[in-house]
mmCIF file of C-alpha atoms in Angstrom:
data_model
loop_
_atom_site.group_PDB
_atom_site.id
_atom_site.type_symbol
_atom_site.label_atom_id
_atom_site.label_comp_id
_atom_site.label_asym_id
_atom_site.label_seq_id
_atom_site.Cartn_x
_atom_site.Cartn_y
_atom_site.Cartn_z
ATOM 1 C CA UNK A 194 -81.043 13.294 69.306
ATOM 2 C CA UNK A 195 -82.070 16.690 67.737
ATOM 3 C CA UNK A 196 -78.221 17.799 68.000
ATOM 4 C CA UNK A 197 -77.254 14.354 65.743
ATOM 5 C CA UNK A 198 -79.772 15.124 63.069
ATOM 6 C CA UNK A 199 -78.749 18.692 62.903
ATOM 7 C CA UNK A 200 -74.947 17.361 62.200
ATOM 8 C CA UNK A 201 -76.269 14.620 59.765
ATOM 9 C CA UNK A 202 -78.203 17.639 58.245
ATOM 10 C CA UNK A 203 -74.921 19.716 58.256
ATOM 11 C CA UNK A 204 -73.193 16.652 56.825
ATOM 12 C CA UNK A 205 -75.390 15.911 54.211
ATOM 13 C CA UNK A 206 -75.720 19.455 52.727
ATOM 14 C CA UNK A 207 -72.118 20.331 52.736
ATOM 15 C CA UNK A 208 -71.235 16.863 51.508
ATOM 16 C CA UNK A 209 -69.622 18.304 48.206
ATOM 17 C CA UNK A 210 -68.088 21.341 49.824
ATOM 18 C CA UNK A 211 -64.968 22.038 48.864
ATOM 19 C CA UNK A 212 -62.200 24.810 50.853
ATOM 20 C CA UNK A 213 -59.042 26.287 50.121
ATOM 21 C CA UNK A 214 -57.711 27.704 53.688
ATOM 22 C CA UNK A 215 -54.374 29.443 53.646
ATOM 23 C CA UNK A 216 -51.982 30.936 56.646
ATOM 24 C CA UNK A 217 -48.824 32.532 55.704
ATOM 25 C CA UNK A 218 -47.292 33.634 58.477
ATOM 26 C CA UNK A 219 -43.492 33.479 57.909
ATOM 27 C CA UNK A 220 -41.970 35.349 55.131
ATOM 28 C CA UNK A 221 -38.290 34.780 53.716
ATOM 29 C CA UNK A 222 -36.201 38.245 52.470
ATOM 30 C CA UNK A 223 -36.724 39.732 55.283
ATOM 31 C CA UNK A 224 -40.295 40.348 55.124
ATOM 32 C CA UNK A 225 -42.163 40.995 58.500
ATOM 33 C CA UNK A 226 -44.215 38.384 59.775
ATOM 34 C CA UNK A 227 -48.259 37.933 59.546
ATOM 35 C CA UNK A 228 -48.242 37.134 63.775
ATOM 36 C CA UNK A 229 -51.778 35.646 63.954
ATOM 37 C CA UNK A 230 -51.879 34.178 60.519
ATOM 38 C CA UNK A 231 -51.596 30.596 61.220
ATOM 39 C CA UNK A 232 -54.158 31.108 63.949
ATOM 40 C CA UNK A 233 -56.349 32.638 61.604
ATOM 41 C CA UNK A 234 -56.290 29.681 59.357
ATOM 42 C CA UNK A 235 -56.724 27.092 61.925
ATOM 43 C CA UNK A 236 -59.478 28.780 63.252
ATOM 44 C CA UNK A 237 -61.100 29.024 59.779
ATOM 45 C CA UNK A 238 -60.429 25.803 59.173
ATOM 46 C CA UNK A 239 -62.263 24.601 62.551
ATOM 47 C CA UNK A 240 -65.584 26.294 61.992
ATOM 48 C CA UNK A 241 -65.570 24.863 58.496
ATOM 49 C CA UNK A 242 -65.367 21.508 60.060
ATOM 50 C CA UNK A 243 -68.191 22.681 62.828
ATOM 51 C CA UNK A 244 -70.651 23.852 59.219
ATOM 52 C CA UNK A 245 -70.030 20.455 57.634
ATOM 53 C CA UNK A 246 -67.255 20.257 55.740
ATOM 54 C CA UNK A 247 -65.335 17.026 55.344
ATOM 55 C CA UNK A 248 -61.882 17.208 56.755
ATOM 56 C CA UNK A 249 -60.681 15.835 53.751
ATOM 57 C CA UNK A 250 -62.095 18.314 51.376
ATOM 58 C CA UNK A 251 -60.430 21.053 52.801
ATOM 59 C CA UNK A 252 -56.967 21.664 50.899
ATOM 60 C CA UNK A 253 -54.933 23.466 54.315
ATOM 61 C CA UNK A 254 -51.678 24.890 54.242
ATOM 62 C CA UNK A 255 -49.522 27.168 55.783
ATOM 63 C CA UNK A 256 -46.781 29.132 54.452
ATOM 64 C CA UNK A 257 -47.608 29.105 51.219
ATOM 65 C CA UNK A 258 -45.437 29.191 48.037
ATOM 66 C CA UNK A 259 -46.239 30.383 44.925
ATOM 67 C CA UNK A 260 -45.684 26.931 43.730
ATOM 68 C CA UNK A 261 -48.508 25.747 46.141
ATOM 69 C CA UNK A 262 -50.338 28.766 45.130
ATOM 70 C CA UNK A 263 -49.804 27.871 41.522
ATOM 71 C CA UNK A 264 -50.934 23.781 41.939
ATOM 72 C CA UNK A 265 -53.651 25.078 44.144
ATOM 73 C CA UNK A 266 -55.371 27.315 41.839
ATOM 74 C CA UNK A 267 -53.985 26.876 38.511
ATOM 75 C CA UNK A 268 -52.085 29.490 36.194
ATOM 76 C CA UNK A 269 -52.712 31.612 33.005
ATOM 77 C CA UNK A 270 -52.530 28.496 31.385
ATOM 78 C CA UNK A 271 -54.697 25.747 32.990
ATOM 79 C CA UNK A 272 -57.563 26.480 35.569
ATOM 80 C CA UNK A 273 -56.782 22.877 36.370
ATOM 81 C CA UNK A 274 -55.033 22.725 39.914
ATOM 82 C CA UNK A 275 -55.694 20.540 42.906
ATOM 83 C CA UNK A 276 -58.956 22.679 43.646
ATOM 84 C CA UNK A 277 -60.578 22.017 40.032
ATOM 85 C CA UNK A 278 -60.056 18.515 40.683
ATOM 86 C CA UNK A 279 -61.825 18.302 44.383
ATOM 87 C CA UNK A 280 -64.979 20.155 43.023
ATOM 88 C CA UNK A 281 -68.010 18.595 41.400
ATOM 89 C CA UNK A 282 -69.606 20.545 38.764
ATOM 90 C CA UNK A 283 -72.305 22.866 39.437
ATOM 91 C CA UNK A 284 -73.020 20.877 43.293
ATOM 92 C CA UNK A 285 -70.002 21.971 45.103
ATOM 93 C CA UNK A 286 -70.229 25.338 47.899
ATOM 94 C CA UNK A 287 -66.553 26.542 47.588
ATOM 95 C CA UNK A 288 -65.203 28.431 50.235
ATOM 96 C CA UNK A 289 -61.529 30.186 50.257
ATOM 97 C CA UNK A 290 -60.057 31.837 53.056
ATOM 98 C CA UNK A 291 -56.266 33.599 52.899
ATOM 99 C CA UNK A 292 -54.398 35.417 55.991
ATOM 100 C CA UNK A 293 -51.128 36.784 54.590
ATOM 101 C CA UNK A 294 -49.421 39.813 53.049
ATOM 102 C CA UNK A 295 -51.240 41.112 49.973
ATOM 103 C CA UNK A 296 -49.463 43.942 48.235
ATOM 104 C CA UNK A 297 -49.215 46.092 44.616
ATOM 105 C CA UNK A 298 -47.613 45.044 41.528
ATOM 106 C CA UNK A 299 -45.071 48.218 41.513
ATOM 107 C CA UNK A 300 -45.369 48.328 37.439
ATOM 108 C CA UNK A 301 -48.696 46.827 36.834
ATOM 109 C CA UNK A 302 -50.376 48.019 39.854
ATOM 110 C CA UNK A 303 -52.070 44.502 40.152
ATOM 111 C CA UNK A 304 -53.035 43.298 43.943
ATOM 112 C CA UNK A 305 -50.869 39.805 44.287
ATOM 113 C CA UNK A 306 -51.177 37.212 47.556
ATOM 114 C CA UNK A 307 -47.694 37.362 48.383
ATOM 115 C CA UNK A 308 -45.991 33.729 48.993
ATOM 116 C CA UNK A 309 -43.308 33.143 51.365
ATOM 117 C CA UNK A 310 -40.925 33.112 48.903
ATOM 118 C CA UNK A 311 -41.803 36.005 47.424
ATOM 119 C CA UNK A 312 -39.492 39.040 46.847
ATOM 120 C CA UNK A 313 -42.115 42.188 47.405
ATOM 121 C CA UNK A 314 -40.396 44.374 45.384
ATOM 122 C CA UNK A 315 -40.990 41.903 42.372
ATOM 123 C CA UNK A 316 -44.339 40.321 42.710
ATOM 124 C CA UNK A 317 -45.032 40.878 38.732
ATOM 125 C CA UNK A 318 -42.480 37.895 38.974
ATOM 126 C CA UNK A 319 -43.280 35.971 42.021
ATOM 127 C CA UNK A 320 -46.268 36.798 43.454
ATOM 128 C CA UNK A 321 -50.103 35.034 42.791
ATOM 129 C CA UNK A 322 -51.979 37.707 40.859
ATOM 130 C CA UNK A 323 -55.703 38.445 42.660
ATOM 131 C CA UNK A 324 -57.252 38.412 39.167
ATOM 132 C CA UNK A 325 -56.182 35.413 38.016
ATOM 133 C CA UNK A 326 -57.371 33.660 41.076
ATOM 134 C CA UNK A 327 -61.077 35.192 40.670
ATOM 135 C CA UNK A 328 -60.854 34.612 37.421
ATOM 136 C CA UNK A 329 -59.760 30.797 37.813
ATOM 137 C CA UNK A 330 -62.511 30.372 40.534
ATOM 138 C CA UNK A 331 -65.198 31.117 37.783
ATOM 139 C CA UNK A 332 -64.112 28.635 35.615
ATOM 140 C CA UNK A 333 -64.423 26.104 38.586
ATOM 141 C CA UNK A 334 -68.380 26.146 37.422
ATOM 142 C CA UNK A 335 -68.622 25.686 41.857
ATOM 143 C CA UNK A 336 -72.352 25.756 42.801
ATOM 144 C CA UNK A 337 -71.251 28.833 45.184
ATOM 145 C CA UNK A 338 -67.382 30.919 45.797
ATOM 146 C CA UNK A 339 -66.781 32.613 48.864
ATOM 147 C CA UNK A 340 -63.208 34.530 49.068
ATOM 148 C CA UNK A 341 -62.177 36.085 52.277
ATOM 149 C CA UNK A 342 -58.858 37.556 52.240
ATOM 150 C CA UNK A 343 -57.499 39.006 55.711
ATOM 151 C CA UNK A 344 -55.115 41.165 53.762
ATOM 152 C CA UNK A 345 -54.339 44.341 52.118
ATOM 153 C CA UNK A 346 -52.955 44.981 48.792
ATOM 154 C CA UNK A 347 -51.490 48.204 49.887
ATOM 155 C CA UNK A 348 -47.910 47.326 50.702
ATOM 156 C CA UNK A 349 -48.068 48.573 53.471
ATOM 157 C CA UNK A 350 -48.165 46.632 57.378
ATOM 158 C CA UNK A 351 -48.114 47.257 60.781
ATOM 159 C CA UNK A 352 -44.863 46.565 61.036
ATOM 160 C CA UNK A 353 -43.894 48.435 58.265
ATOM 161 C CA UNK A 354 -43.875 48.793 54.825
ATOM 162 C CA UNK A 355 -43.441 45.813 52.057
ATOM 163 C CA UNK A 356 -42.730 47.696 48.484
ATOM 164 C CA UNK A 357 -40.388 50.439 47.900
ATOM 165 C CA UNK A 358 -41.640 52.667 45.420
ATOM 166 C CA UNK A 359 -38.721 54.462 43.092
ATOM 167 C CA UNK A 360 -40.776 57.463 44.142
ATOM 168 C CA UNK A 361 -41.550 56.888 47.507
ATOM 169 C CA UNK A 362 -45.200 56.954 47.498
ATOM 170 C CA UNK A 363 -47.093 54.186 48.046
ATOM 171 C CA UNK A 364 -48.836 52.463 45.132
ATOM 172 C CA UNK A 365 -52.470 51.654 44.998
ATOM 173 C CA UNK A 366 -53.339 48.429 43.767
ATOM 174 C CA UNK A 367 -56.240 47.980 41.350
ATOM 175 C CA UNK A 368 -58.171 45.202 42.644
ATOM 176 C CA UNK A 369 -60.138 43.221 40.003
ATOM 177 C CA UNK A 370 -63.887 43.444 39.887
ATOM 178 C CA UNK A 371 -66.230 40.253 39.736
ATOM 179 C CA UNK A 372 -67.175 39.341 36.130
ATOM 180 C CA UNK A 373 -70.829 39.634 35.512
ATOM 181 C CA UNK A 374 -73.263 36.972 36.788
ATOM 182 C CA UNK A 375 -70.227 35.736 38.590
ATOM 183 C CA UNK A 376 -71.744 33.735 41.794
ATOM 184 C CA UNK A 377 -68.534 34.831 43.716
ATOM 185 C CA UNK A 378 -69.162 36.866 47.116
ATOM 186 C CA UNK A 379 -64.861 38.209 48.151
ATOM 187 C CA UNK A 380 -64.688 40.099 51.242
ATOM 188 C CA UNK A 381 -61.101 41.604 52.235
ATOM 189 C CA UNK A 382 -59.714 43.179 55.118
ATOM 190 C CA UNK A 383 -58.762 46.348 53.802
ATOM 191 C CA UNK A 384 -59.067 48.396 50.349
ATOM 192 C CA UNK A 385 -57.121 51.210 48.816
ATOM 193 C CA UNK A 386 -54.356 52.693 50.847
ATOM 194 C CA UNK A 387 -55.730 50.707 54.132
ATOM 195 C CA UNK A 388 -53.544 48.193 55.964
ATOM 196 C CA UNK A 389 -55.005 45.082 57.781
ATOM 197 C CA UNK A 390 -53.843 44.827 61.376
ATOM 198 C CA UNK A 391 -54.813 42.457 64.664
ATOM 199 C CA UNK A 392 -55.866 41.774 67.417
ATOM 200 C CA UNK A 393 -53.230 41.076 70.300
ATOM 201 C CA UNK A 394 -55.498 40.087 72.880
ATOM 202 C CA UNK A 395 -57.908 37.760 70.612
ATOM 203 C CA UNK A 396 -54.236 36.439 68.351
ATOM 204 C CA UNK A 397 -55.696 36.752 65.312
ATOM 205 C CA UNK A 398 -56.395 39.054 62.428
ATOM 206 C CA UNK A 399 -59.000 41.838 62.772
ATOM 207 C CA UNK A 400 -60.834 40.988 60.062
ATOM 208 C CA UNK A 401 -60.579 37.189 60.843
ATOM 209 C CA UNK A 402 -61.812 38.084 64.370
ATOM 210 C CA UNK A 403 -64.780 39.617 63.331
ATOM 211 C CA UNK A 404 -66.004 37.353 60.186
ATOM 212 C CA UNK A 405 -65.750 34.199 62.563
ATOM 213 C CA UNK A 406 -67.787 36.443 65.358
ATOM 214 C CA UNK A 407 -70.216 37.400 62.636
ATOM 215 C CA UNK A 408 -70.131 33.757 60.960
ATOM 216 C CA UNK A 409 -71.092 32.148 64.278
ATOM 217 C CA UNK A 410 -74.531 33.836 64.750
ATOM 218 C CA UNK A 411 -73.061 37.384 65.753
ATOM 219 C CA UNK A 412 -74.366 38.695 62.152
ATOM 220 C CA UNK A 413 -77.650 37.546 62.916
ATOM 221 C CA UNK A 414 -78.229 38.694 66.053
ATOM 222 C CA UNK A 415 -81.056 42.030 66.626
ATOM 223 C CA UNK A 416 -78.426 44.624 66.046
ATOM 224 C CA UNK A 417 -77.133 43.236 62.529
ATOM 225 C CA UNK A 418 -79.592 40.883 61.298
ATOM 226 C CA UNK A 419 -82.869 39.470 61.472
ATOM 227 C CA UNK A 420 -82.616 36.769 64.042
ATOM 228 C CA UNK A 421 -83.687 33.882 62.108
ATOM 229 C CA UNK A 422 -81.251 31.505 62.587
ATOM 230 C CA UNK A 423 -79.001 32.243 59.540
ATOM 231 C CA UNK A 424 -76.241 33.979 58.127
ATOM 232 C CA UNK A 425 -75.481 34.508 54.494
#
């Protein structure tokens, strides 16, 4: 009986909760693969579920374009995608979770989700701009944003390098910073020069690995939290 009211309670409070949860795990011109990514997602995807989330507000796909990216989350023109329209004004927890390549604008220096379709080399082009996602989430007015991004914007991979640099040194992205009084919390794999990697063993992304650990109660327990039942 206690374990149905907790789910009702569950239920009921993430009633308006809306997700975005993104694998891409094969890549077309010859791009190496993201092994674990579609496990990442699904597993994602599964302890949204578990929290509360209706199945049917979580927007789920793998191998993403950068036309799904694009209908997704909008463009520089409209902040209107399919996202916009599942969320209710100022009462909807949004939560967005990519596992994919990230890598560098080679010109603009930019940090870009890279679609399947994507040509590295010309992301300026073809890639989803990191900015322009935060800066579409904001205008979604969402009661709370959560980005977690098992990528790196580096270029680089563990199975080898994405961009080819004229020079050939690797280009550091400039990631975009949260506007102020933004209610957005983004945590990513990796930063800089860093590459994200896995976990054989576990199939899934290192930094997916540990943020479901952590989400689960791992985050809470004596050694990283407090112990009182929640994690923020």
């Amino acid at each position: 009986r206690k374990r149905d009211q907790a789910l009702e309670a569950a239920q009921e409070k993430y009633r308006d909760a809306v997700a975005v949860v993104i694998g891409n795990r094969k890549y077309a011109n010859r791009v190496p693969a993201v092994e674990f990514a579609h496990n990442d997602a699904g597993a994602m995807r599964k302890y949204l579920i578990g929290l509360g989330y209706r199945e049917g507000n979580i927007i789920f796909i793998t191998d993403a374009t950068q036309a799904q990216l694009m209908a997704v989350f909008g463009t520089e023109k409209s902040h209107r995608g399919k996202l916009f329209s599942y969320v209710r004004s100022g009462e909807s927890d949004v939560t967005v979770f990519y596992s994919g390549h990230g890598v560098p604008g080679l010109k603009d220096r930019r940090g870009y989700l890279l679609p399947v379709d994507a040509d590295p080399n010309l992301v300026e082009l073809n890639g989803f701009p990191i900015d322009l996602m935060y800066k579409n989430l904001d205008k979604l007015n969402a009661k709370t944003v959560r980005v977690y991004m098992d990528a790196c914007f580096s270029g680089d991979s563990p199975n080898g390098m994405l961009v080819r640099a004229a020079s050939g040194i690797s280009v550091k992205a400039r990631m975009p910073k949260r506007r102020a009084g933004s209610n957005m919390i983004s945590i990513t794999a990796a930063q800089g020069d860093q590459f994200a990697s896995w976990d054989e063993d576990a199939k899934h992304g290192l930094f997916t690995k540990h943020l479901l650990e952590a989400l689960h109660g791992k985050a809470d327990t004596e050694d990283y939290g407090n112990s009182d039942g929640k994690v923020t």
